[in-house]
Short mmCIF file of C-alpha atoms in Angstrom, two decimals:
data_model
loop_
_atom_site.label_atom_id
_atom_site.label_comp_id
_atom_site.label_asym_id
_atom_site.label_seq_id
_atom_site.Cartn_x
_atom_site.Cartn_y
_atom_site.Cartn_z
CA LEU A 1 0.63 -21.18 -10.34
CA PRO A 2 -2.92 -22.07 -11.34
CA ILE A 3 -5.54 -20.69 -8.99
CA LEU A 4 -6.25 -23.90 -7.04
CA GLN A 5 -2.58 -24.55 -6.37
CA GLN A 6 -2.00 -20.89 -5.43
CA ALA A 7 -4.97 -21.06 -3.06
CA LEU A 8 -3.54 -24.16 -1.37
CA LEU A 9 -0.12 -22.53 -1.04
CA THR A 10 -1.67 -19.35 0.38
CA ARG A 11 -3.80 -21.31 2.82
CA ALA A 12 -0.74 -23.29 3.94
CA GLY A 13 1.00 -19.98 4.63
CA VAL A 14 -1.91 -18.70 6.68
CA LEU A 15 -2.06 -21.97 8.61
CA GLN A 16 1.67 -21.63 9.35
CA VAL A 17 1.15 -18.11 10.70
CA VAL A 18 -1.53 -19.30 13.12
CA GLY A 19 0.53 -22.31 14.20
CA ARG A 20 -1.60 -25.02 12.62
CA TRP A 21 1.42 -26.94 11.40
CA GLN A 22 -0.29 -30.24 10.59
CA ASP A 23 -3.04 -28.60 8.56
CA ALA A 24 -0.42 -26.58 6.67
CA ARG A 25 1.59 -29.75 6.06
CA ILE A 26 -1.46 -31.41 4.47
CA ASP A 27 -1.78 -28.59 1.92
CA CYS A 28 1.97 -28.53 1.24
CA ALA A 29 2.06 -32.31 0.79
CA ARG A 30 -0.90 -32.15 -1.59
CA LEU A 31 1.03 -29.66 -3.75
CA ALA A 32 4.18 -31.80 -3.64
CA ALA A 33 2.43 -35.08 -4.49
CA ALA A 34 1.20 -36.41 -7.82
CA PRO A 35 -0.54 -35.37 -9.95
CA TRP A 36 0.93 -31.90 -9.43
CA SER A 37 4.38 -32.69 -7.95
CA LEU A 38 5.08 -28.98 -7.67
CA PRO A 39 8.40 -27.69 -6.31
CA HIS A 40 6.32 -25.08 -4.48
CA GLY A 41 4.92 -27.91 -2.37
CA HIS A 42 8.41 -29.18 -1.58
CA ALA A 43 9.53 -25.66 -0.63
CA CYS A 44 6.45 -25.34 1.55
CA LEU A 45 7.27 -28.63 3.30
CA ALA A 46 10.89 -27.54 3.78
CA GLU A 47 9.75 -24.26 5.30
CA LEU A 48 7.48 -26.16 7.69
CA ASP A 49 10.36 -28.42 8.68
CA GLY A 50 12.43 -25.33 9.45
CA LEU A 51 9.64 -23.83 11.53
CA THR A 52 9.04 -27.02 13.52
CA GLY A 53 12.57 -27.85 14.64
CA ARG A 54 13.74 -29.94 11.70
CA GLU A 55 16.21 -27.36 10.38
CA THR A 56 18.70 -29.89 9.00
CA ASP A 57 15.97 -31.58 6.94
CA ALA A 58 14.79 -28.19 5.74
CA GLN A 59 18.30 -27.19 4.69
CA ARG A 60 18.73 -30.43 2.73
CA GLN A 61 15.41 -29.88 0.95
CA PHE A 62 16.28 -26.28 0.08
CA ASP A 63 19.68 -27.41 -1.22
CA ALA A 64 17.99 -30.02 -3.43
CA LEU A 65 15.48 -27.48 -4.72
CA GLU A 66 18.24 -25.04 -5.56
CA ARG A 67 20.21 -27.71 -7.44
CA SER A 68 17.16 -28.80 -9.42
CA ALA A 69 15.90 -26.96 -12.44
CA SER A 70 12.73 -26.06 -10.57
CA THR A 71 10.19 -23.49 -11.60
CA LEU A 72 10.34 -21.83 -8.20
CA PRO A 73 10.84 -18.09 -8.22
CA PRO A 74 14.53 -17.81 -7.21
CA GLY A 75 13.86 -14.82 -4.95
CA TRP A 76 11.27 -16.76 -2.95
CA LEU A 77 13.57 -19.73 -2.48
CA ALA A 78 16.40 -17.39 -1.46
CA LEU A 79 14.11 -15.67 1.08
CA LEU A 80 13.04 -19.02 2.57
CA ARG A 81 16.71 -19.99 2.90
CA ALA A 82 17.53 -16.65 4.53
CA GLU A 83 14.71 -17.03 7.06
CA LEU A 84 15.88 -20.54 7.93
CA ALA A 85 19.47 -19.32 8.36
CA ASP A 86 18.21 -16.47 10.55
CA ARG A 87 16.23 -18.81 12.80
CA ARG A 88 19.29 -21.06 13.08
CA GLY A 89 21.49 -18.10 14.01
CA ASP A 90 23.74 -18.61 10.98
CA GLU A 91 26.21 -15.80 10.40
CA ASN A 92 25.46 -15.78 6.66
CA ALA A 93 21.75 -14.96 7.13
CA GLY A 94 22.33 -11.30 6.28
CA ALA A 95 24.04 -12.14 3.01
CA LEU A 96 21.17 -14.50 2.17
CA TYR A 97 18.62 -11.74 2.81
CA VAL A 98 20.61 -9.42 0.54
CA ARG A 99 20.67 -12.12 -2.14
CA ALA A 100 16.91 -12.60 -1.83
CA LEU A 101 16.37 -8.87 -2.31
CA GLN A 102 18.68 -8.84 -5.33
CA LEU A 103 16.79 -11.72 -6.92
CA ALA A 104 13.33 -10.33 -6.17
CA ASP A 105 13.15 -6.71 -5.15
CA ASP A 106 9.70 -7.13 -3.67
CA ILE A 107 8.07 -5.88 -0.50
CA TYR A 108 8.47 -9.22 1.32
CA SER A 109 12.21 -9.47 0.72
CA ARG A 110 12.75 -5.81 1.60
CA ASN A 111 10.71 -6.10 4.81
CA ALA A 112 12.62 -9.24 5.80
CA LEU A 113 16.01 -7.60 5.32
CA VAL A 114 14.89 -4.46 7.17
CA ASP A 115 13.65 -6.63 10.05
CA TRP A 116 16.96 -8.49 10.13
CA LEU A 117 18.86 -5.18 10.27
CA LEU A 118 16.60 -3.81 13.01
CA ALA A 119 17.05 -6.96 15.11
CA ARG A 120 20.80 -6.31 14.99
CA ASN A 121 20.47 -2.65 16.00
CA ARG A 122 21.45 -1.48 12.53
CA SER A 123 18.76 1.17 12.41
CA ASP A 124 20.59 3.51 10.04
CA ASP A 125 21.05 0.72 7.49
CA ALA A 126 17.41 -0.31 7.89
CA ALA A 127 16.20 3.25 7.36
CA GLN A 128 18.43 3.59 4.29
CA LEU A 129 16.99 0.41 2.79
CA VAL A 130 13.47 1.83 3.16
CA ARG A 131 14.54 5.20 1.79
CA ASP A 132 16.07 3.44 -1.23
CA PHE A 133 12.66 1.94 -1.95
CA GLN A 134 11.04 5.32 -1.38
CA ARG A 135 13.38 6.96 -3.89
CA ASP A 136 12.56 4.32 -6.45
CA ALA A 137 8.81 4.85 -5.99
CA ASP A 138 8.16 8.42 -4.88
CA SER A 139 9.81 10.58 -2.26
CA ASN A 140 6.49 11.15 -0.49
CA LEU A 141 5.90 9.12 2.70
CA GLU A 142 2.36 8.52 1.48
CA SER A 143 3.76 6.31 -1.29
CA LEU A 144 5.33 3.86 1.16
CA PRO A 145 3.42 0.66 1.88
CA ASP A 146 2.22 0.44 5.49
CA SER A 147 4.76 -2.23 6.36
CA LEU A 148 7.70 -0.11 5.19
CA LEU A 149 6.39 3.08 6.79
CA LEU A 150 6.16 1.24 10.11
CA ARG A 151 9.70 -0.07 9.76
CA LEU A 152 10.97 3.38 8.78
CA ALA A 153 9.34 4.86 11.89
CA ILE A 154 11.01 2.23 14.07
CA ALA A 155 14.41 2.61 12.39
CA THR A 156 14.44 6.41 12.56
CA ARG A 157 13.30 6.40 16.19
CA ASN A 158 15.92 3.84 17.19
CA GLY A 159 18.61 5.62 15.19
CA ARG A 160 17.68 9.01 16.64
CA ASP A 161 17.16 10.33 13.12
CA PRO A 162 16.06 14.00 12.98
CA GLU A 163 13.11 12.98 10.76
CA ALA A 164 11.81 10.44 13.29
CA GLY A 165 9.09 12.75 14.62
CA SER A 166 7.63 13.61 11.23
CA ILE A 167 7.72 9.96 10.16
CA ALA A 168 5.98 8.87 13.36
CA THR A 169 3.33 11.54 12.75
CA ALA A 170 2.79 10.29 9.19
CA LEU A 171 2.42 6.74 10.50
CA GLN A 172 -0.07 7.85 13.18
CA LYS A 173 -2.13 9.74 10.60
CA ARG A 174 -2.26 6.66 8.42
CA LEU A 175 -3.34 4.50 11.36
CA ASP A 176 -6.01 7.04 12.29
CA ARG A 177 -7.36 7.06 8.70
CA SER A 178 -7.42 3.29 8.71
CA GLU A 179 -9.32 3.22 11.99
CA GLU A 180 -11.84 5.77 10.68
CA HIS A 181 -12.33 3.72 7.53
CA THR A 182 -12.82 0.53 9.56
CA SER A 183 -15.37 2.26 11.83
CA GLU A 184 -17.22 3.57 8.78
CA LEU A 185 -17.36 0.09 7.24
CA GLN A 186 -18.57 -1.41 10.50
CA SER A 187 -21.32 1.22 10.71
CA ARG A 188 -22.46 0.32 7.18
CA VAL A 189 -22.57 -3.36 8.11
CA ASP A 190 -24.51 -2.59 11.30
CA ILE A 191 -27.05 -0.49 9.37
CA SER A 192 -27.52 -3.13 6.68
CA TYR A 193 -28.33 -5.78 9.30
CA ALA A 194 -30.50 -3.53 11.51
#
């Protein structure tokens, strides 16, 4: 997407996270309307419908987007469909999360599937999914993104994995380093405005 449209889509996502549905809907509608008429805007509106109790409308919109020859990244659309199915309690949500990960093996899809597994007390499967990513990247815990390290710590703790303690320690060290870095930055800001 061009930068303006990407900015609107990103802002709509942030507005969704903080519960400002109407403001998010304005940005989504702007993307969906002429002159842009972007499928991203229609997907954004469908996601909002799913988040605000209009799941049937959302499902219809996702179905239409999937049938169209849209320029939407297929992994993103699959992830949105999986999240809607999950919120609805559909039995096929897990298969949809797997499909999203197959279409776009990105951090968002992997985190979403791991979260789905953890919510169903499938800690061993969740830990394995993170370890699969770790093997693809680097076997060192330091190479894991924060979000996956956190999920690995939760999964191994819940699954009573023998590595749970060392993973929790690695997570705590990372959090401590982050806190030190934040304190250092705040000190620099304080000094520059003193």
